[in-house]
Short mmCIF file of C-alpha atoms in Angstrom, two decimals:
data_model
loop_
_atom_site.label_atom_id
_atom_site.label_comp_id
_atom_site.label_asym_id
_atom_site.label_seq_id
_atom_site.Cartn_x
_atom_site.Cartn_y
_atom_site.Cartn_z
CA UNK A 3 75.07 -37.23 103.06
CA UNK A 4 75.56 -33.92 101.27
CA UNK A 5 78.96 -33.58 102.91
CA UNK A 6 79.99 -37.03 101.64
CA UNK A 7 78.79 -36.23 98.14
CA UNK A 8 80.61 -32.91 98.16
CA UNK A 9 83.75 -34.56 99.45
CA UNK A 10 83.48 -37.19 96.70
CA UNK A 11 83.11 -34.49 94.07
CA UNK A 12 86.22 -32.73 95.39
CA UNK A 13 88.16 -35.99 95.31
CA UNK A 14 87.02 -36.64 91.75
CA UNK A 15 88.00 -33.15 90.66
CA UNK A 16 91.38 -33.56 92.33
CA UNK A 17 91.90 -36.90 90.57
CA UNK A 18 90.99 -35.35 87.23
CA UNK A 19 93.38 -32.50 87.95
CA UNK A 20 96.21 -34.90 88.82
CA UNK A 21 95.60 -37.00 85.69
CA UNK A 22 95.39 -33.87 83.56
CA UNK A 23 98.63 -32.54 84.99
CA UNK A 24 100.31 -35.89 84.42
CA UNK A 25 99.07 -35.99 80.84
CA UNK A 26 100.24 -32.45 80.25
CA UNK A 27 103.65 -33.27 81.71
CA UNK A 28 103.84 -36.36 79.50
CA UNK A 29 102.89 -34.34 76.44
CA UNK A 30 105.70 -31.92 77.16
CA UNK A 31 108.25 -34.75 77.16
CA UNK A 32 107.26 -36.21 73.79
CA UNK A 33 109.48 -35.24 70.87
CA UNK A 34 107.67 -33.32 68.18
CA UNK A 35 108.40 -31.47 64.97
CA UNK A 36 108.32 -27.74 65.51
CA UNK A 37 108.47 -26.80 61.81
CA UNK A 38 109.61 -27.99 58.40
CA UNK A 39 111.27 -25.66 55.90
CA UNK A 40 111.59 -26.81 52.30
CA UNK A 41 115.05 -25.76 51.08
CA UNK A 42 114.94 -27.23 47.58
CA UNK A 43 112.47 -29.51 45.78
CA UNK A 44 114.37 -32.52 47.20
CA UNK A 45 115.67 -31.25 50.56
CA UNK A 46 113.85 -30.08 53.68
CA UNK A 47 115.05 -28.83 57.06
CA UNK A 48 113.20 -30.38 60.00
CA UNK A 49 113.36 -28.77 63.44
CA UNK A 50 112.59 -31.18 66.27
CA UNK A 51 111.91 -30.33 69.91
CA UNK A 52 113.90 -33.09 71.62
CA UNK A 53 113.27 -33.87 75.30
CA UNK A 54 116.34 -36.09 75.50
CA UNK A 55 118.64 -33.41 74.11
CA UNK A 56 116.86 -30.61 75.95
CA UNK A 57 116.86 -28.39 72.87
CA UNK A 58 115.69 -28.01 69.31
CA UNK A 59 117.66 -30.22 66.94
CA UNK A 60 117.77 -29.77 63.19
CA UNK A 61 117.93 -32.65 60.74
CA UNK A 62 117.71 -32.30 56.99
CA UNK A 63 115.87 -34.81 54.84
CA UNK A 64 116.54 -35.65 51.22
CA UNK A 65 113.35 -36.92 49.62
CA UNK A 66 111.74 -37.44 46.22
CA UNK A 67 110.07 -34.45 44.59
CA UNK A 68 106.84 -36.40 44.41
CA UNK A 69 106.29 -40.12 44.77
CA UNK A 70 103.18 -42.11 45.70
CA UNK A 71 103.23 -44.58 48.55
CA UNK A 72 105.76 -45.03 51.31
CA UNK A 73 109.53 -45.48 51.27
CA UNK A 74 112.48 -46.61 53.44
CA UNK A 75 114.83 -44.25 55.27
CA UNK A 76 118.63 -44.03 55.39
CA UNK A 77 120.05 -42.22 58.44
CA UNK A 78 123.50 -40.86 57.55
CA UNK A 79 125.83 -39.30 60.14
CA UNK A 80 128.63 -36.74 59.83
CA UNK A 81 132.25 -36.96 60.87
CA UNK A 82 133.96 -34.81 63.48
CA UNK A 83 133.80 -31.82 61.13
CA UNK A 84 130.06 -31.66 61.78
CA UNK A 85 130.44 -28.54 63.89
CA UNK A 86 127.82 -27.51 66.44
CA UNK A 87 124.17 -26.83 65.72
CA UNK A 88 124.82 -23.11 66.21
CA UNK A 89 127.73 -23.09 63.75
CA UNK A 90 126.36 -25.20 60.92
CA UNK A 91 123.16 -24.87 58.92
CA UNK A 92 123.47 -28.17 57.05
CA UNK A 93 125.15 -31.56 57.08
CA UNK A 94 128.72 -31.83 55.87
CA UNK A 95 127.44 -34.44 53.43
CA UNK A 96 125.49 -31.77 51.55
CA UNK A 97 128.34 -29.30 51.95
CA UNK A 98 131.03 -31.54 50.49
CA UNK A 99 129.44 -34.14 48.20
CA UNK A 100 126.86 -34.56 45.45
CA UNK A 101 124.56 -36.49 47.79
CA UNK A 102 121.43 -34.44 47.04
CA UNK A 103 121.75 -34.94 43.29
CA UNK A 104 122.73 -38.59 43.78
CA UNK A 105 119.56 -39.43 45.73
CA UNK A 106 117.22 -37.15 43.75
CA UNK A 107 115.97 -40.01 41.56
CA UNK A 108 115.86 -42.66 44.30
CA UNK A 109 112.67 -43.47 46.19
CA UNK A 110 114.19 -43.24 49.67
CA UNK A 111 114.41 -40.68 52.46
CA UNK A 112 117.91 -39.72 53.63
CA UNK A 113 118.07 -38.15 57.09
CA UNK A 114 121.11 -35.97 57.80
CA UNK A 115 121.53 -34.62 61.37
CA UNK A 116 122.98 -31.13 61.62
CA UNK A 117 125.64 -30.77 64.31
CA UNK A 118 126.99 -33.35 66.72
CA UNK A 119 130.65 -32.33 66.67
CA UNK A 120 132.85 -34.67 68.71
CA UNK A 121 129.81 -36.56 70.02
CA UNK A 122 130.09 -39.94 68.24
CA UNK A 123 126.28 -39.70 68.08
CA UNK A 124 125.91 -41.58 71.34
CA UNK A 125 124.31 -41.01 74.75
CA UNK A 126 126.94 -39.48 77.01
CA UNK A 127 126.86 -40.50 80.67
CA UNK A 128 127.61 -36.91 81.77
CA UNK A 129 127.15 -33.46 80.31
CA UNK A 130 130.41 -32.06 78.98
CA UNK A 131 131.56 -28.52 79.93
CA UNK A 132 132.36 -27.76 76.28
CA UNK A 133 130.18 -30.12 74.22
CA UNK A 134 127.11 -29.83 76.44
CA UNK A 135 124.25 -32.36 76.42
CA UNK A 136 124.66 -35.29 74.04
CA UNK A 137 121.87 -37.87 73.98
CA UNK A 138 122.11 -38.68 70.31
CA UNK A 139 121.20 -42.37 70.55
CA UNK A 140 117.98 -41.51 72.38
CA UNK A 141 117.20 -38.85 69.78
CA UNK A 142 118.14 -40.79 66.64
CA UNK A 143 116.90 -44.24 67.62
CA UNK A 144 113.80 -43.45 69.66
CA UNK A 145 112.49 -39.91 69.22
CA UNK A 146 113.18 -39.22 65.55
CA UNK A 147 112.13 -42.28 63.48
CA UNK A 148 108.36 -42.10 64.08
CA UNK A 149 108.40 -38.37 63.33
CA UNK A 150 110.25 -38.90 60.04
CA UNK A 151 107.97 -41.77 59.03
CA UNK A 152 104.88 -39.67 59.64
CA UNK A 153 106.13 -36.49 57.97
CA UNK A 154 107.92 -38.09 55.00
CA UNK A 155 105.92 -41.27 54.34
CA UNK A 156 108.46 -43.65 55.83
CA UNK A 157 107.57 -47.34 55.73
CA UNK A 158 109.45 -48.36 58.89
CA UNK A 159 112.45 -49.86 57.08
CA UNK A 160 115.66 -48.10 58.15
CA UNK A 161 119.38 -48.35 57.48
CA UNK A 162 122.09 -46.31 59.18
CA UNK A 163 125.51 -45.12 58.06
CA UNK A 164 128.20 -42.61 58.79
CA UNK A 165 131.60 -41.29 57.86
CA UNK A 166 134.64 -41.48 60.16
CA UNK A 167 133.35 -40.50 63.64
CA UNK A 168 129.80 -41.01 62.40
CA UNK A 169 130.64 -44.52 61.17
CA UNK A 170 131.37 -45.64 64.73
CA UNK A 171 128.20 -43.86 65.82
CA UNK A 172 126.24 -45.75 63.17
CA UNK A 173 127.85 -49.05 64.15
CA UNK A 174 126.78 -48.53 67.74
CA UNK A 175 123.27 -47.47 66.78
CA UNK A 176 122.61 -50.68 64.84
CA UNK A 177 124.27 -53.05 67.32
CA UNK A 178 122.47 -51.45 70.26
CA UNK A 179 119.12 -51.12 68.43
CA UNK A 180 119.13 -54.08 66.03
CA UNK A 181 115.34 -54.18 65.66
CA UNK A 182 115.33 -50.67 64.19
CA UNK A 183 117.81 -51.04 61.34
CA UNK A 184 118.22 -53.51 58.48
CA UNK A 185 121.66 -52.38 57.35
CA UNK A 186 124.88 -50.50 58.11
CA UNK A 187 127.19 -48.43 55.90
CA UNK A 188 130.60 -47.42 57.28
CA UNK A 189 132.67 -44.98 55.26
CA UNK A 190 136.27 -44.74 56.52
CA UNK A 191 135.26 -45.55 60.08
CA UNK A 192 136.93 -47.46 62.92
CA UNK A 193 134.40 -50.08 64.05
CA UNK A 194 136.78 -52.04 66.25
CA UNK A 195 137.91 -50.09 69.30
CA UNK A 196 139.33 -53.13 71.07
CA UNK A 197 142.92 -51.96 70.76
CA UNK A 198 144.21 -49.17 72.97
CA UNK A 199 145.38 -47.18 69.93
CA UNK A 200 141.81 -47.12 68.60
CA UNK A 201 140.45 -45.98 71.96
CA UNK A 202 143.12 -43.28 72.02
CA UNK A 203 141.95 -42.29 68.54
CA UNK A 204 138.38 -41.89 69.85
CA UNK A 205 139.60 -39.84 72.82
CA UNK A 206 141.73 -37.65 70.56
CA UNK A 207 138.77 -37.07 68.24
CA UNK A 208 136.61 -35.88 71.13
CA UNK A 209 139.46 -33.78 72.54
CA UNK A 210 139.99 -32.10 69.17
CA UNK A 211 136.60 -30.44 69.71
CA UNK A 212 137.29 -29.55 73.36
CA UNK A 213 135.43 -32.50 74.88
CA UNK A 214 136.42 -35.19 77.36
CA UNK A 215 135.61 -38.77 76.34
CA UNK A 216 135.49 -39.77 80.00
CA UNK A 217 132.17 -37.93 80.09
CA UNK A 218 131.08 -40.09 77.17
CA UNK A 219 131.95 -43.70 78.08
CA UNK A 220 133.94 -43.33 81.27
CA UNK A 221 137.64 -43.92 82.02
CA UNK A 222 139.77 -46.48 80.21
CA UNK A 223 138.58 -50.01 80.98
CA UNK A 224 135.04 -48.95 81.79
CA UNK A 225 132.43 -51.48 80.57
CA UNK A 226 130.78 -48.69 78.56
CA UNK A 227 133.67 -48.83 76.11
CA UNK A 228 132.96 -52.50 75.43
CA UNK A 229 129.23 -51.94 75.10
CA UNK A 230 129.95 -49.24 72.50
CA UNK A 231 132.36 -51.34 70.44
CA UNK A 232 130.56 -52.79 67.37
CA UNK A 233 133.20 -55.51 67.09
CA UNK A 234 132.27 -56.68 70.56
CA UNK A 235 128.60 -56.86 69.56
CA UNK A 236 128.86 -58.59 66.19
CA UNK A 237 126.06 -61.04 66.94
CA UNK A 238 123.59 -58.13 66.68
CA UNK A 239 124.69 -57.74 63.03
CA UNK A 240 123.74 -61.26 62.01
CA UNK A 241 121.26 -61.07 59.15
CA UNK A 242 121.95 -57.37 58.54
CA UNK A 243 123.27 -55.94 55.27
CA UNK A 244 126.72 -54.44 55.86
CA UNK A 245 128.97 -52.25 53.74
CA UNK A 246 132.35 -50.99 54.98
CA UNK A 247 134.98 -49.08 53.02
CA UNK A 248 138.53 -47.91 53.65
CA UNK A 249 141.58 -46.79 51.66
CA UNK A 250 145.27 -47.30 52.35
CA UNK A 251 146.08 -43.67 53.11
CA UNK A 252 148.39 -43.36 50.12
CA UNK A 253 147.73 -40.36 47.85
CA UNK A 254 145.22 -41.21 45.18
CA UNK A 255 143.42 -39.78 42.18
CA UNK A 256 141.74 -37.02 44.20
CA UNK A 257 144.91 -35.85 45.94
CA UNK A 258 147.03 -32.89 44.91
CA UNK A 259 149.86 -31.25 46.83
CA UNK A 260 149.58 -27.97 44.93
CA UNK A 261 147.46 -26.29 47.61
CA UNK A 262 147.53 -26.03 51.41
CA UNK A 263 144.37 -28.16 51.60
CA UNK A 264 146.00 -30.67 49.30
CA UNK A 265 149.06 -30.96 51.53
CA UNK A 266 146.84 -31.28 54.63
CA UNK A 267 144.79 -34.04 52.99
CA UNK A 268 147.96 -36.04 52.42
CA UNK A 269 149.91 -35.29 55.61
CA UNK A 270 146.96 -35.55 58.01
CA UNK A 271 144.47 -37.62 56.04
CA UNK A 272 146.97 -40.29 54.99
CA UNK A 273 147.83 -41.60 58.49
CA UNK A 274 144.20 -41.31 59.61
CA UNK A 275 143.00 -43.45 56.71
CA UNK A 276 145.77 -45.98 57.33
CA UNK A 277 144.52 -46.36 60.91
CA UNK A 278 140.95 -46.72 59.65
CA UNK A 279 142.12 -49.40 57.20
CA UNK A 280 143.61 -51.40 60.06
CA UNK A 281 140.41 -51.06 62.12
CA UNK A 282 138.29 -52.11 59.14
CA UNK A 283 140.37 -55.24 58.55
CA UNK A 284 140.03 -56.12 62.23
CA UNK A 285 136.26 -55.56 62.06
CA UNK A 286 136.04 -57.81 58.99
CA UNK A 287 137.99 -60.52 60.79
CA UNK A 288 135.57 -60.37 63.74
CA UNK A 289 132.60 -60.79 61.40
CA UNK A 290 134.22 -63.64 59.47
CA UNK A 291 135.10 -65.40 62.72
CA UNK A 292 131.42 -65.50 63.66
CA UNK A 293 130.14 -66.22 60.17
CA UNK A 294 128.50 -62.81 59.70
CA UNK A 295 128.50 -61.62 56.09
CA UNK A 296 129.48 -58.14 54.93
CA UNK A 297 130.70 -56.24 51.87
CA UNK A 298 134.18 -54.78 52.43
CA UNK A 299 135.59 -52.34 49.87
CA UNK A 300 139.32 -51.63 50.14
CA UNK A 301 141.04 -49.18 47.83
CA UNK A 302 144.74 -49.23 47.00
CA UNK A 303 145.01 -45.46 47.42
CA UNK A 304 143.08 -42.60 48.98
CA UNK A 305 143.22 -40.40 52.07
CA UNK A 306 140.75 -39.52 54.82
CA UNK A 307 138.92 -36.87 52.79
CA UNK A 308 135.59 -36.08 51.16
CA UNK A 309 136.20 -37.03 47.50
CA UNK A 310 136.85 -40.61 48.62
CA UNK A 311 133.81 -40.64 50.92
CA UNK A 312 131.68 -39.57 47.96
CA UNK A 313 133.12 -42.40 45.84
CA UNK A 314 132.36 -44.85 48.63
CA UNK A 315 128.78 -43.59 48.97
CA UNK A 316 128.19 -44.21 45.26
CA UNK A 317 129.85 -47.61 45.48
CA UNK A 318 127.69 -48.60 48.47
CA UNK A 319 124.35 -47.93 46.81
CA UNK A 320 123.77 -51.48 45.47
CA UNK A 321 124.34 -52.81 49.00
CA UNK A 322 122.11 -50.13 50.52
CA UNK A 323 119.39 -51.02 48.01
CA UNK A 324 119.37 -54.53 49.46
CA UNK A 325 119.18 -53.21 53.02
CA UNK A 326 116.34 -50.83 52.14
CA UNK A 327 114.39 -53.24 50.01
CA UNK A 328 114.98 -51.15 46.89
#
């Protein structure tokens, strides 16, 4: 009898040990905020231990100085100039626009990931020799939102947007996670990758940062390309609030050819924006064909450059207010 009791105790202790080890292992795989550093009264850097990414990821949050109650959250992604987490200490939105001042008096949180160069903010099927581990959809759509809501009084209402590369990333996030987001803002982004030229554009964007898009969505014709094409998943946008902007690529009010940067903005940014304009018109046609509403803002002039993205951000705010319930 004593032997049986002793054996039972050992089994119980073993079971407790197994459960404890399992709980500990589970705890280690849950994303958590490592630290928050307040940079200004309305901007904080948040460092998140991300199991999906296998590293610490920084996001910066624009927030009110002080406001009672809870508020919605706008996730806003960078373009290909995002750089890597080791190279950049902030979002290119805060580097190149007045976004912090613009949102300072608005009762919303704005989440700005730091890094993500060439990644399209998606889950890659394979690690890339140069761009490493990219599981951005898992991080942005599953790990991060509850942490932001808890730390910054989020109310669970979210919209997502992005510029250029980040616009396609945002389009995929909302169409693949429609229950998470109420709205989409695309600033000079190509949200219809049906045509081969647009897929080549995506591949060239990744390659410009040393990556291989085959590691992202597979070879040409792979079903992953269709599943990551917002225009192929329009039904998921029904009932969402949508804003999409594009210019013609012709030099506009912000362009000057008197400097090297000015020449580059025209010579390189003009054709890029013209391609984006074509993609945006195709995306609008797909929505109209299925009876899905959206706000489309086309400008007669403007290149693929930051002054025009800033104008579009300001112009989109009334639409974003609707998406965010503000």
